[in-house]
Amino acid sequence: MDTRYDVIVVGSGIAGLSFAVKMAEAGKRVAIITKKNSAESNTNYAQGGIAAVTSKTDDVEMHVADTLEAGDGLCHEASVREILRDGPECIEELVQRGVAFSQLEDGRVSLGKEGGHSKRRILHVQDVTGKAIEEALLGAVNEHPGITVLEHHFAIELITAEKLRQRGLDVPAEKNCVLGLYVLNNRSEEVETYTTGVVLLATGGIGQVYQYTTNPPIATGDGIAMAYRAGVEVVNMEFIQFHPTAFYSPGGDRFLISEAVRGEGAILRNLRGEAFMSGYDERGDLAPRDIVARAIDSEMKRSGSRHVWLDVRHLSAAFMQERFPTISQYCTSQEIDLDTGMIPVVPAAHYLCGGVKTELDGSTSLSGLYACGEVACTGLHGANRLASNSLLEAVVIAKRASLAVASFLAARGTREEDLPPWVDGDLRDSDERVVLTHNRDELRQTLWDYVSIVRTNKRLQRARTRIRNLQREIDEYYWNFKVDSGLLELRNLIEVAGLVVECALQREESRGLHYSLDYPKKEEAPTDTAVQLGDPCLADSLSYE
Ligand code: FAD
Ligand code: SIN
């Protein structure tokens, strides 16, 4: 089996696939490591669409203004402008790769609207935009002989010069840099060692850290945890976007009801049937997500209800079926008649605005490590992402990263050296493994209860204490037992939960998605929060290497 590649991509969502195709087209040997089937990703479930300026009545500067407004003073304005400017060209490339965006009857592209956008500018494929993009990109990947896709392979840890040095091993590099990757092959259950000078983390978000989330099970923050353990700076982790409208089901599933439904005129109502959003913001139901999610939270707390309603009756079931077939089918499966009944909705953890700090070419502070997509923080989203800007950011940065990596490889060449094999714990399955399930549940509930839409110092401190206890317990398993993906995911979830809390405690103000009752005001000159292994504030967190 080949274990040496010019470039290894971790993750097969929009970011990883877009980058891999470009690198292969540039003649590089590429491996994609992905922990489930290759289509399984947040990307695959994206509904609303991808935001970009494609209409003559729109303007990139208006898209910039909307993004800055939603980001609540924390976006990096120059980055916003550069990323959004590249948007239309990247959309055209998706079309060339076969993404058939929905059209109006007259042949013009159908543009949706979502919260915070002053114009209709969301390209979509009905309500299955992510699936259509995923299929097109996977088609391009599978056709390219230069790309090896390794499904059911779980990336565990980056191998860096610094880590080898700390283990007293010979290091084939002077400066700290990426040398390879340890990967658990879930079929053979063995950990494999891969050699490469470039790793692109495209592992997506962290939704699974919360009890209620729109994210699929893959969203466990693995890339952020890996980068953090390799000493790379992680920023703005407190900015968790709660999507206002996930379908409320008592069992805990949270199927997304796209914001585009409100874009077409759906109305949020409380349990008394009152449309409440205009009482919170003049933009009403289409205010940015942080505002809508807080308003729903407040309505639910005030009435003691478990959900609010989304009213689409005036739009008609026939329209809903035509424009939002997947959502309509889901509602029907839950016995909601969209002509006569309303949809029960609640906020759920949806998107991470922070992540591994990168430049606009995806590079990080570690030589050879790149990150792209939801795992990364480029400065585009600030304190609150504008709807449908994430798919766009992923394709734009993937393209820029591919150019940067081609130059990096031209200057540095490919790594070919042998690396030390993984050393596993010697204990196998234990009856006590049920503890892992309990710990995962406890972690997710802790974040939901104490690090949610409205925060206080006391709640954050309480979460910090619990997370540290969980971290100590999981550490014992990690070092003593043979690893499996359940253990690895839990370890990563605990790690990123700790980073969310540390960033939340650092931010002594309320801004965007971080709303604290202890600090209701905004700082005049806000900065990004940051966490890095070895920070004094994290001194009693566990360090792994
Ligand atoms: P993902 O698509 O999540 O892919 C991550 C990949 O990494 C997966 O293949 C996963 O298996 C793999 N992976 C993770 N860890 C490991 C590991 N340790 N080893 C190996 N592989 C690993 N955004 C929009 O802009 N517009 C929308 O309409 C929209 N709708 C959304 C609807 C839903 C329900 C959700 C959940 C999100 C939505 N978003 C939307 C957000 C957007 O989908 C994501 O931010 C985006 O798809 C992330 O892409 P990505 O490539 O970074 O990560
Ligand atoms: C949605 O369709 O509401 C999700 C859009 C997004 O998360 O950007």
PDB file of C-alpha atoms and ligand atoms in Angstrom, residues 45-49 114 241 243-245 256-262 289 327 350-351 385-391, ligand 2:
ATOM      1  CA  TYR A  45     -26.810  18.304   4.093  1.00  0.00           C
ATOM      2  CA  ALA A  46     -26.498  21.966   3.113  1.00  0.00           C
ATOM      3  CA  GLN A  47     -29.916  23.216   2.069  1.00  0.00           C
ATOM      4  CA  GLY A  48     -30.192  26.967   1.548  1.00  0.00           C
ATOM      5  CA  GLY A  49     -27.371  27.400  -0.940  1.00  0.00           C
ATOM      6  CA  GLU A 114     -31.760  34.406   3.756  1.00  0.00           C
ATOM      7  CA  GLN A 241     -23.899  29.720  15.435  1.00  0.00           C
ATOM      8  CA  HIS A 243     -29.543  27.933  13.594  1.00  0.00           C
ATOM      9  CA  PRO A 244     -32.899  29.396  14.625  1.00  0.00           C
ATOM     10  CA  THR A 245     -35.094  26.815  12.936  1.00  0.00           C
ATOM     11  CA  LEU A 256     -32.853  21.691   9.503  1.00  0.00           C
ATOM     12  CA  ILE A 257     -35.679  23.853   8.203  1.00  0.00           C
ATOM     13  CA  SER A 258     -33.718  26.146   5.903  1.00  0.00           C
ATOM     14  CA  GLU A 259     -33.623  29.881   6.485  1.00  0.00           C
ATOM     15  CA  ALA A 260     -34.536  30.139   2.813  1.00  0.00           C
ATOM     16  CA  VAL A 261     -38.071  29.149   3.899  1.00  0.00           C
ATOM     17  CA  ARG A 262     -38.264  32.436   5.813  1.00  0.00           C
ATOM     18  CA  ARG A 289     -29.245  34.434  12.856  1.00  0.00           C
ATOM     19  CA  ILE A 327     -38.130  19.776   3.804  1.00  0.00           C
ATOM     20  CA  HIS A 350     -25.191  24.620  13.535  1.00  0.00           C
ATOM     21  CA  TYR A 351     -21.890  26.225  12.596  1.00  0.00           C
ATOM     22  CA  ARG A 385     -21.587  34.138   9.849  1.00  0.00           C
ATOM     23  CA  LEU A 386     -23.874  35.551   7.189  1.00  0.00           C
ATOM     24  CA  ALA A 387     -26.088  32.741   5.875  1.00  0.00           C
ATOM     25  CA  SER A 388     -24.706  30.684   2.986  1.00  0.00           C
ATOM     26  CA  ASN A 389     -21.256  32.284   3.118  1.00  0.00           C
ATOM     27  CA  SER A 390     -19.578  29.075   4.314  1.00  0.00           C
ATOM     28  CA  LEU A 391     -19.853  26.973   1.167  1.00  0.00           C
TER      29      LEU A 391
HETATM   30  C1  SIN B   2     -30.013  27.131   5.754  1.00  0.00           C
HETATM   31  O1  SIN B   2     -30.376  26.623   4.708  1.00  0.00           O
HETATM   32  O2  SIN B   2     -30.761  27.743   6.519  1.00  0.00           O
HETATM   33  C2  SIN B   2     -28.589  26.987   6.157  1.00  0.00           C
HETATM   34  C3  SIN B   2     -27.792  27.997   5.483  1.00  0.00           C
HETATM   35  C4  SIN B   2     -26.477  28.179   6.149  1.00  0.00           C
HETATM   36  O3  SIN B   2     -26.198  27.580   7.180  1.00  0.00           O
HETATM   37  O4  SIN B   2     -25.709  28.990   5.640  1.00  0.00           O
END
